[in-house]
XYZ file of C-alpha atoms in Angstrom:
528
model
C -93.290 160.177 274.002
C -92.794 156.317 273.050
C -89.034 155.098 272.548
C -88.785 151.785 273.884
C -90.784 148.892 273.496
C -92.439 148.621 277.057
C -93.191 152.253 277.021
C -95.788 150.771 274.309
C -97.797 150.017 277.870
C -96.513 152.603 280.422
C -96.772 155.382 278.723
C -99.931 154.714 276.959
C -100.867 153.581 280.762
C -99.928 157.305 282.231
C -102.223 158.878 279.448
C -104.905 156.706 279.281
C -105.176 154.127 282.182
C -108.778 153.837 282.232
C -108.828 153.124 278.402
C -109.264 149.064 277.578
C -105.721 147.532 276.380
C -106.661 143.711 276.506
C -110.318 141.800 275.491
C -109.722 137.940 276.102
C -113.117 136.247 275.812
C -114.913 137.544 279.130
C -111.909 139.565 280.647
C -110.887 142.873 280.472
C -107.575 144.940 281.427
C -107.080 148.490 281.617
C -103.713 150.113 280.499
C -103.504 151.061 283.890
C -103.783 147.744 285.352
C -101.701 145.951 282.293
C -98.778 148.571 283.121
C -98.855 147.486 287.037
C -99.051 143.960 286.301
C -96.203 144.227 283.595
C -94.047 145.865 285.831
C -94.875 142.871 288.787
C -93.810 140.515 285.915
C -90.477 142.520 285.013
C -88.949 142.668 288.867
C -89.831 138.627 289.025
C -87.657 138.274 285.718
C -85.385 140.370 287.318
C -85.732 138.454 290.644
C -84.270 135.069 288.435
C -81.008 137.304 287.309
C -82.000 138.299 284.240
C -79.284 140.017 282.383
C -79.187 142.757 279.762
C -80.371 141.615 276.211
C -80.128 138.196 277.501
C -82.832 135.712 275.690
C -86.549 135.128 277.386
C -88.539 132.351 275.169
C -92.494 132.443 275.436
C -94.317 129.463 274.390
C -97.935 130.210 275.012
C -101.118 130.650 273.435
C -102.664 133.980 272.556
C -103.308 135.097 276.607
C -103.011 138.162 278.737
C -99.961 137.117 280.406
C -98.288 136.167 277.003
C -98.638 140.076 275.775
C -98.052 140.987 279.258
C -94.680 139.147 279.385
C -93.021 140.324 276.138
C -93.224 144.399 277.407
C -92.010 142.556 280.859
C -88.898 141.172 279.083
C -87.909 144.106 277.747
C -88.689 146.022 280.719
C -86.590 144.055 282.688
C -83.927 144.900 279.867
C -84.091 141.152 278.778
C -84.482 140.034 274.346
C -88.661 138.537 274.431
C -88.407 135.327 272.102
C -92.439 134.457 270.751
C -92.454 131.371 269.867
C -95.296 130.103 267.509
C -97.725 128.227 270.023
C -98.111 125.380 267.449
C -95.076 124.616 267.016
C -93.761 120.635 267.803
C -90.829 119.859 270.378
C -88.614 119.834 268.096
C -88.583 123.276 266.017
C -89.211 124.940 269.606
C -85.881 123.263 271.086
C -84.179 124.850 267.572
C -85.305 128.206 268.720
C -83.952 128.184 272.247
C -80.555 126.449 271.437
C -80.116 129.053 268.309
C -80.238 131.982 270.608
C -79.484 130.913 274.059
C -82.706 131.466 275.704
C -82.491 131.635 279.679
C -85.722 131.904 280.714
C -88.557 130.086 279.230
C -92.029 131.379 280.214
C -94.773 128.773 279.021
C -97.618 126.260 280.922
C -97.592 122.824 282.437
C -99.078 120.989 279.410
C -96.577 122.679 277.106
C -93.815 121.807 279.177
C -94.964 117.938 279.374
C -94.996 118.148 275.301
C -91.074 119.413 275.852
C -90.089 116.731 278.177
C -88.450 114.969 275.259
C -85.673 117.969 274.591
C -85.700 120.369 277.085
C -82.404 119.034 278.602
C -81.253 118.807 275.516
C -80.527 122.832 275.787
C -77.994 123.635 277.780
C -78.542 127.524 278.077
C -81.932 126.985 279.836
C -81.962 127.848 283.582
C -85.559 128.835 284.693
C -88.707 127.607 283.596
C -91.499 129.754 284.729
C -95.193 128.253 284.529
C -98.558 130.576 284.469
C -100.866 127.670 285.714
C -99.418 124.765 287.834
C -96.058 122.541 288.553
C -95.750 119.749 287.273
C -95.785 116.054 289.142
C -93.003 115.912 291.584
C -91.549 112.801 289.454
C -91.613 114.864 286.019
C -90.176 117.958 288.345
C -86.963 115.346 288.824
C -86.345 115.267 284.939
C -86.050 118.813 284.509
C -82.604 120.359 284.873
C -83.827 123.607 284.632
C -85.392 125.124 287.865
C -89.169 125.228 287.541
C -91.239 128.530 288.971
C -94.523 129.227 289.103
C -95.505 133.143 287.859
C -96.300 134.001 290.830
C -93.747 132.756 293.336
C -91.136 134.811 291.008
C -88.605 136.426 293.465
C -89.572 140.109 292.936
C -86.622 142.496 292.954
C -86.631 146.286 292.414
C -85.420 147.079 288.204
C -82.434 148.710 288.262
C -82.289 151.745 285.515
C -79.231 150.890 283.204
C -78.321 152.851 280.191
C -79.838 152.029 277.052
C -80.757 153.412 273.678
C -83.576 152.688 271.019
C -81.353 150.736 269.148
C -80.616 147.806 271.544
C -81.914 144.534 270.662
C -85.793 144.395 272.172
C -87.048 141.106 270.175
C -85.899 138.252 268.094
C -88.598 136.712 266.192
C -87.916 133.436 264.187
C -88.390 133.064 260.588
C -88.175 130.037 258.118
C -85.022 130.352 256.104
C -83.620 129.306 252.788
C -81.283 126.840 254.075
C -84.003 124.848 256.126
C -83.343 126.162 259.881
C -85.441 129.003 260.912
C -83.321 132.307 261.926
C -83.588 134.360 264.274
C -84.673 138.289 262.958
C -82.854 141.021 265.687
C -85.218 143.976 265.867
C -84.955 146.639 268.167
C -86.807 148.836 270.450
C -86.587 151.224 267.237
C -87.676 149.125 265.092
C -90.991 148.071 266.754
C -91.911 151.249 267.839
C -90.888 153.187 264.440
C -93.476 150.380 262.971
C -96.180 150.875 265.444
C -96.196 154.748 264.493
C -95.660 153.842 260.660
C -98.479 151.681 260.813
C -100.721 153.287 262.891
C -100.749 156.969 261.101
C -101.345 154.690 257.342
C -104.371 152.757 258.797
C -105.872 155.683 260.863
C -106.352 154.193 263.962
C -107.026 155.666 267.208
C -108.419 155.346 270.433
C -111.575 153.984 270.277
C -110.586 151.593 268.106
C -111.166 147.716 268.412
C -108.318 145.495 266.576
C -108.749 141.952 266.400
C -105.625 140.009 266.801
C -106.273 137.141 264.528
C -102.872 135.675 263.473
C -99.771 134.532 265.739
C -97.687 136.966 268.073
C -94.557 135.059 266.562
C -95.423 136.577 263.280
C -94.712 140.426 262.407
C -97.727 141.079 261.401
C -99.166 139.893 264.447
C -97.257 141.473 267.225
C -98.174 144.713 264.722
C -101.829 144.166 265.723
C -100.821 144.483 269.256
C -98.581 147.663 268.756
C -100.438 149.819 266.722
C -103.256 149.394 269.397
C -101.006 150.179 272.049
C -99.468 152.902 270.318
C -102.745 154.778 269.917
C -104.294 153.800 273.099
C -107.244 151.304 271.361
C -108.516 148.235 272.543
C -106.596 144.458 271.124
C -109.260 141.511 271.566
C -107.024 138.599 272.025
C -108.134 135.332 269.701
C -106.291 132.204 268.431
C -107.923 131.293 265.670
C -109.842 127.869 265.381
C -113.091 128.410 263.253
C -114.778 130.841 261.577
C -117.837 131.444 262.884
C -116.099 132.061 266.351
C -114.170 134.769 264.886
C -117.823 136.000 263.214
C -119.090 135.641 266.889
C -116.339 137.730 268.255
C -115.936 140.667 266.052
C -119.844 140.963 266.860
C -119.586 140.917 270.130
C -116.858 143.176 270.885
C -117.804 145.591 268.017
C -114.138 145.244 266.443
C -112.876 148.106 263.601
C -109.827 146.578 262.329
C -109.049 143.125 261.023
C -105.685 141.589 259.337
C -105.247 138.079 257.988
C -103.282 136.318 255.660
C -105.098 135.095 252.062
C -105.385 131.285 253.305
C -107.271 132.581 256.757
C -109.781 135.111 254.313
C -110.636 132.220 252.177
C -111.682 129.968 255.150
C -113.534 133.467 257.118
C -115.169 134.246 253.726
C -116.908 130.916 254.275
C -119.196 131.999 257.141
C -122.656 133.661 257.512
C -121.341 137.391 258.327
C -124.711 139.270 259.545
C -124.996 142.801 259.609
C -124.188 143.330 263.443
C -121.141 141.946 262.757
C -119.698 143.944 259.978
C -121.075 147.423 259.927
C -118.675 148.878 262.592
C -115.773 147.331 260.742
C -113.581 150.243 259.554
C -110.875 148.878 257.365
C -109.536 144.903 256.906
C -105.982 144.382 255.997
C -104.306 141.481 254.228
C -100.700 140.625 254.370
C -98.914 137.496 254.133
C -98.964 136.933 250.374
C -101.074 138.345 247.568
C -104.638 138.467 247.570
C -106.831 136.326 244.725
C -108.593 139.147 243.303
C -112.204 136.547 243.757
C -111.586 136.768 247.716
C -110.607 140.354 247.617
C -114.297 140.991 245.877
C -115.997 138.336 248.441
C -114.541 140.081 250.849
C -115.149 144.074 250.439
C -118.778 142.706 248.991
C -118.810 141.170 252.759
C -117.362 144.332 254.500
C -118.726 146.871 252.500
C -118.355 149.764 255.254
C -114.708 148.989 255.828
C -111.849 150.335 254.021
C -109.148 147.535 251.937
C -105.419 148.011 253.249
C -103.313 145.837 251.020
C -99.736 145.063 252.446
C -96.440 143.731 251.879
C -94.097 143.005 254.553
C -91.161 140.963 255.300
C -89.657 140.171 258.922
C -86.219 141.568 258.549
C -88.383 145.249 257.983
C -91.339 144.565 259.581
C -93.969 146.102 257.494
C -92.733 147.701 253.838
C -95.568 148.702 251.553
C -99.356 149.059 251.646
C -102.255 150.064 248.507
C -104.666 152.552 249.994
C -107.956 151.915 249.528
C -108.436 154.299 247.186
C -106.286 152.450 244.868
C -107.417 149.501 245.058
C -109.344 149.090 241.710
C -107.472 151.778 239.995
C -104.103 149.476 240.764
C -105.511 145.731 240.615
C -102.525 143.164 242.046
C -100.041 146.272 242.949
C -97.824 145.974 246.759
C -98.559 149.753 247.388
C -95.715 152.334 247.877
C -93.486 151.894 250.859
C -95.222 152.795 254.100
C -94.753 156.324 256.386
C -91.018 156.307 257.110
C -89.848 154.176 254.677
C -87.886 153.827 251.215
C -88.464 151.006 248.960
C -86.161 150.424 245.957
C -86.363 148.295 243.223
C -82.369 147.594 242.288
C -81.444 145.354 239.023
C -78.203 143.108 239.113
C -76.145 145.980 238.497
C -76.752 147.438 241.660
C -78.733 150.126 240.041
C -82.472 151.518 240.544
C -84.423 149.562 237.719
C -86.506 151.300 235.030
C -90.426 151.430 235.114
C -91.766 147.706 234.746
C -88.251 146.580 234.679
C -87.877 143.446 237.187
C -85.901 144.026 240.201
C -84.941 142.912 243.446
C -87.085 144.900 246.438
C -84.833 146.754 248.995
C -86.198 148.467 251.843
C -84.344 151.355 253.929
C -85.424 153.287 257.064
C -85.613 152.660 260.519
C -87.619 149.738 260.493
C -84.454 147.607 258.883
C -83.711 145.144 261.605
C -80.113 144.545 263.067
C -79.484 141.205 261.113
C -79.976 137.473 261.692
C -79.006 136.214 265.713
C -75.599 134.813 265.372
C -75.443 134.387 261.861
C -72.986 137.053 259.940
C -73.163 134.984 256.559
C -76.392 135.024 256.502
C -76.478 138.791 257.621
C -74.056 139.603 254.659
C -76.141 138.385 252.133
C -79.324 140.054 252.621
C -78.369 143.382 254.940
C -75.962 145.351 252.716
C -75.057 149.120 252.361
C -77.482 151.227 250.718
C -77.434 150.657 246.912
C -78.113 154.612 246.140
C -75.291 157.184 247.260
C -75.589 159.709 249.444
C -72.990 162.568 248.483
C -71.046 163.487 251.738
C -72.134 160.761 253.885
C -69.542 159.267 255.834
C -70.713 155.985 257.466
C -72.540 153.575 255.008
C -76.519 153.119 255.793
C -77.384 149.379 255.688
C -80.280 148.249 253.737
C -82.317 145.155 253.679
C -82.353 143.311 250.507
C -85.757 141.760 250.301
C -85.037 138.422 248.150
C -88.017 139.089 245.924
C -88.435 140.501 242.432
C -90.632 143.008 241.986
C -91.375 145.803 239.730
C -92.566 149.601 239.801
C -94.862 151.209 236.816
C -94.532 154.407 235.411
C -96.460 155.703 238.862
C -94.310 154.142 241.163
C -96.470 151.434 242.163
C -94.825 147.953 242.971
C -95.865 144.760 241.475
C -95.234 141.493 242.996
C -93.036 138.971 240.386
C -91.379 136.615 242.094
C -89.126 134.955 244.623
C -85.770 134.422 244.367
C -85.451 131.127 246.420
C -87.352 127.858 246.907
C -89.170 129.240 249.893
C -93.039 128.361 250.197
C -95.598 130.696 251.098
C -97.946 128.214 252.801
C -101.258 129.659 255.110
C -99.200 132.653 255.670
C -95.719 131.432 256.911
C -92.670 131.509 254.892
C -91.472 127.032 254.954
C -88.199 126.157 254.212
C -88.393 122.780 251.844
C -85.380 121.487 253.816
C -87.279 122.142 257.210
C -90.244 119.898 256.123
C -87.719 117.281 254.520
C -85.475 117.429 257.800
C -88.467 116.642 259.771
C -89.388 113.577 257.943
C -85.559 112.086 258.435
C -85.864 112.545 261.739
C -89.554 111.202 261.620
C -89.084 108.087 260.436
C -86.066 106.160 259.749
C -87.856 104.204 256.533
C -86.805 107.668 254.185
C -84.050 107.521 252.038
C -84.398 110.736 250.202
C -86.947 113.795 250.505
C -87.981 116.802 248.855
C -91.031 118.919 249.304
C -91.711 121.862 246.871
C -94.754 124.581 246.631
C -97.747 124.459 244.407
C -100.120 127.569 243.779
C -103.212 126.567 245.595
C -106.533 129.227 245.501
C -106.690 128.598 249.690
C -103.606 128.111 250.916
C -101.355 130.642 248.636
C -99.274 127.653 247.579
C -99.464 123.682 248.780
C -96.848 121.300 250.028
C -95.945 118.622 247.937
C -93.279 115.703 249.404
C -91.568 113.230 247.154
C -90.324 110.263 249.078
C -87.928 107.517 248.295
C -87.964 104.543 250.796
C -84.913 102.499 252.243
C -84.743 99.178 249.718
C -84.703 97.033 253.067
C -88.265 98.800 254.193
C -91.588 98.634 253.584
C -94.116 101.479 254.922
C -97.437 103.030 253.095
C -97.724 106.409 252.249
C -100.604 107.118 254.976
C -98.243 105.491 257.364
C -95.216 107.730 256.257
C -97.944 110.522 256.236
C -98.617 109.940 259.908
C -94.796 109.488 261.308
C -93.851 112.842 259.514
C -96.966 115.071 260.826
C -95.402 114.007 264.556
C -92.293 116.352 263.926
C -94.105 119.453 262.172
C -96.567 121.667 262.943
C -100.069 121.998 260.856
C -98.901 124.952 258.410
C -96.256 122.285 257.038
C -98.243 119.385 256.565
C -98.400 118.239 253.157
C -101.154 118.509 251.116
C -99.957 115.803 248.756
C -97.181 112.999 249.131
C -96.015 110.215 246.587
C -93.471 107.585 247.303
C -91.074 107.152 244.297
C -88.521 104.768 243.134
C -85.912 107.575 242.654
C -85.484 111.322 242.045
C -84.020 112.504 238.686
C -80.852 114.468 238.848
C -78.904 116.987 237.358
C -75.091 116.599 235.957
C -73.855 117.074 239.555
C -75.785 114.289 240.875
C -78.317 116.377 242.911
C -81.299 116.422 242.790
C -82.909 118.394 240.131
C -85.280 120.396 242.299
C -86.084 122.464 239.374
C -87.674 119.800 237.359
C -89.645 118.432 239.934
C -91.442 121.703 240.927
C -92.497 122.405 237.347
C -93.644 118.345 237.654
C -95.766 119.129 240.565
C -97.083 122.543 239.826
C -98.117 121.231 236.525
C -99.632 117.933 238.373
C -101.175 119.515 240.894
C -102.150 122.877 240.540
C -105.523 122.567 239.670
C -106.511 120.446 242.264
């Protein structure tokens, strides 16, 4: 039986070692041999004085040792911190100020790219490195003590106490107010959503699940967990073009694939030949609602597998899904709420809405995640007792209040409407328009005034659009501003379009009216 995190691996390892946990390109790791190294990788955390819940960052590509070192983390009884493995020097020193992180486990090139802030967080004490130190002149620059993996100072885990509800993860997620927060879930919460997840899509053993998208993201650490949780086989892959990812689902025989609508656009593009789709069993899409054209493309393309549509959102980890054999009687519907889950649609009232009456999603079950790191306003706002009595319950059951509209028709099927905040859905990440605009202040000291807004756009889900207004005493082009602002954000929040403008109307307060200017640019640039 599974009830923490790392058990994910060990137990899976004492039923099944011989089974395949880990593909990466010509390698292969048995659960057996994943659990021993985990547990290597735990006592050298340990070894640095690794504390209870205390924060572990890892800033890697898609590797063995980067799954390997989250179930380490938590074995050791430490918080695992993914952080996205394309994100810029500045977003990732955000991350491990916000939370404290004490251990940062990344490689020598990745550190180099740091060298500009890691001193700049004060909480940092070890830096452990899978590959090589650095020069003994950058070594002098780094307050933090560098380690190599495998010099760690193994020590024996102590067993502590703990319960299913400690804090296992914190993953990071773009936020209304421009700074990404950190999203506390707990051993509960990933393993309740492993099994959830799991028992909807059918998988077992002898499946082969491609993980396509980034460990940072839910729904890619859920790639990795429903394998484990089964005992199947995860082929590790960060994804760079299409017909690799045609290349590798061919060669390793995969059975279950999940992307994001901006990634099945671009992997609709390739020649998919028979040897490469027949064993497919089901695709999944999550990250945003699927054009119907690509959906069609795409089960025209896979036309042995099974569609899983989903909905999901951070702070619950996964929340509804359409089964397959839905799909065309419900065209554009979320699903119901997943195994072990309750999804309610609530008006402003506070009560449960009507059929087709416009509501605010709210999500209850174990797979609700403890709140925001260190942030209880934020935590107020969007985890709040359940909306629907209980008669003769004592303590109040916390909910997660979603942030987007949505309705339910007469069947109880949910409908995506809308979102309740300025938030972009951009190539499957949630941006913050103050986290793009932030960047480009900091970018380059010509801007006077920014503001980037979302357009719907048939590849990406929506586009990035930045309005500038240059400092009277400068003078800079807008491929030139274009260029400084790329160097403080990662590819996701690149925009698509930029115009430099003399000013930016305003509303009767004086601030900007971002209102206006989103219908201005949706209108502008939607059809491009």
């Amino acid at each position: 039986m599974v009830t923490f995190f790392d058990e994910l691996v060990s137990y899976t390892a004492h039923v099944k070692p011989d089974n395949q946990a880990l593909i990466y390109k010509q390698q292969s790791i048995s659960y057996a041999q994943l659990s021993a190294q985990t547990t290597e990788l735990a006592k050298g955390l340990f070894g640095l004085g690794l504390q209870r819940s205390e924060r572990v960052a890892v800033f890697l590509p898609k590797l063995p040792v980067t799954v390997m070192s989250l179930f380490a983390i938590t074995q050791a009884n430490g918080t695992f911190v993914p952080v996205n493995s394309v994100l810029k020097a500045l977003q990732v020193q955000h991350i491990l100020n916000d939370c404290n992180v004490k251990i940062l486990i990344t490689s020598s090139d990745r550190l180099k790219a740091l060298s500009s802030i890691v001193n700049q967080c004060p909480d940092l004490q070890h830096v452990v490195l899978i590959d090589k130190l650095p020069a003994q002149d950058d070594m002098a620059t780094i307050n933090a003590k560098v380690t190599l993996l495998t010099e760690l100072p193994s020590q024996e885990l102590e067993q502590t106490p703990r319960v299913e509800n400690d804090m296992a993860a914190i993953l990071y997620t773009s936020g209304s107010t421009g700074k990404p927060k950190g999203v506390v879930l707990s051993h509960r919460n990933l393993v309740c959503g492993a099994h959830s997840v799991s028992s909807y899509l059918l998988n077992h053993e002898n499946d082969v699940i491609l993980a396509l998208l980034p460990i940072s993201f839910d729904a890619g650490l859920s790639q990795i967990t429903t394998a484990f949780f089964v005992g199947a086989s995860c082929v590790l892959m960060d994804y760079f073009l299409a017909g690799d990812v045609v290349k590798t689902i061919e060669k390793h025989q995969v059975t279950g694939l999940t992307a994001v609508p901006p990634l099945w656009q671009q992997l609709m593009k390739a020649k998919w030949p028979d040897s490469a789709t027949a064993q497919l069993r089901y695709f999944a899409n999550t990250g945003g609602a699927m054009p119907q054209v690509t959906l069609a493309k795409i089960r025209e393309t896979f036309n042995h597998a099974a569609p899983y549509l989903m909905y999901g959102l951070t702070e619950a980890f996964r929340s509804s899904y359409l089964p397959p054999d839905k799909v065309d009687e419900r065209p554009g519907s979320m699903g119901k709420a997943i195994p072990n889950a309750e999804i309610m649609v609530i008006n402003e009232d506070g009560n449960e809405c009507a059929a087709n009456e416009p509501g605010e999603l709210v999500h209850r079950g174990p797979l609700v995640s403890l709140g925001y790191w260190n942030d209880a306003e934020k935590t107020a706002e969007r985890f709040k007792p359940l909306p629907v009595k209980r008669n003769g319950l004592v303590l109040t059951e916390m909910a997660v209040w979603s942030g987007d509209t949505v309705k339910k028709d007469d069947s109880g099927y949910l409908y995506f409407v809308g979102r309740k905040d300025e938030m972009i859905k951009t190539s499957g990440y949630r941006v913050s328009p103050m986290e793009v605009e932030e960047a480009c202040y900091q970018g380059a000291e010509e801007v006077a005034e920014a503001i980037a807004c979302g357009v719907p756009n048939l590849e990406l889900g929506q586009a990035i659009v930045l309005l500038i207004v240059i400092k009277d005493e400068h003078e800079i082009t807008e491929k030139e501003l274009l260029n400084k602002c790329k160097k403080s954000l990662p590819n996701f929040m690149h925009p698509k379009w930029q115009e430099i403008r003399s000013h930016l109307p305003r509303n009767p307060n004086g601030k900007v009216d971002r209102s206006k200017l989103s219908k201005e640019m949706k209108e502008k640039y939607s059809h491009e």
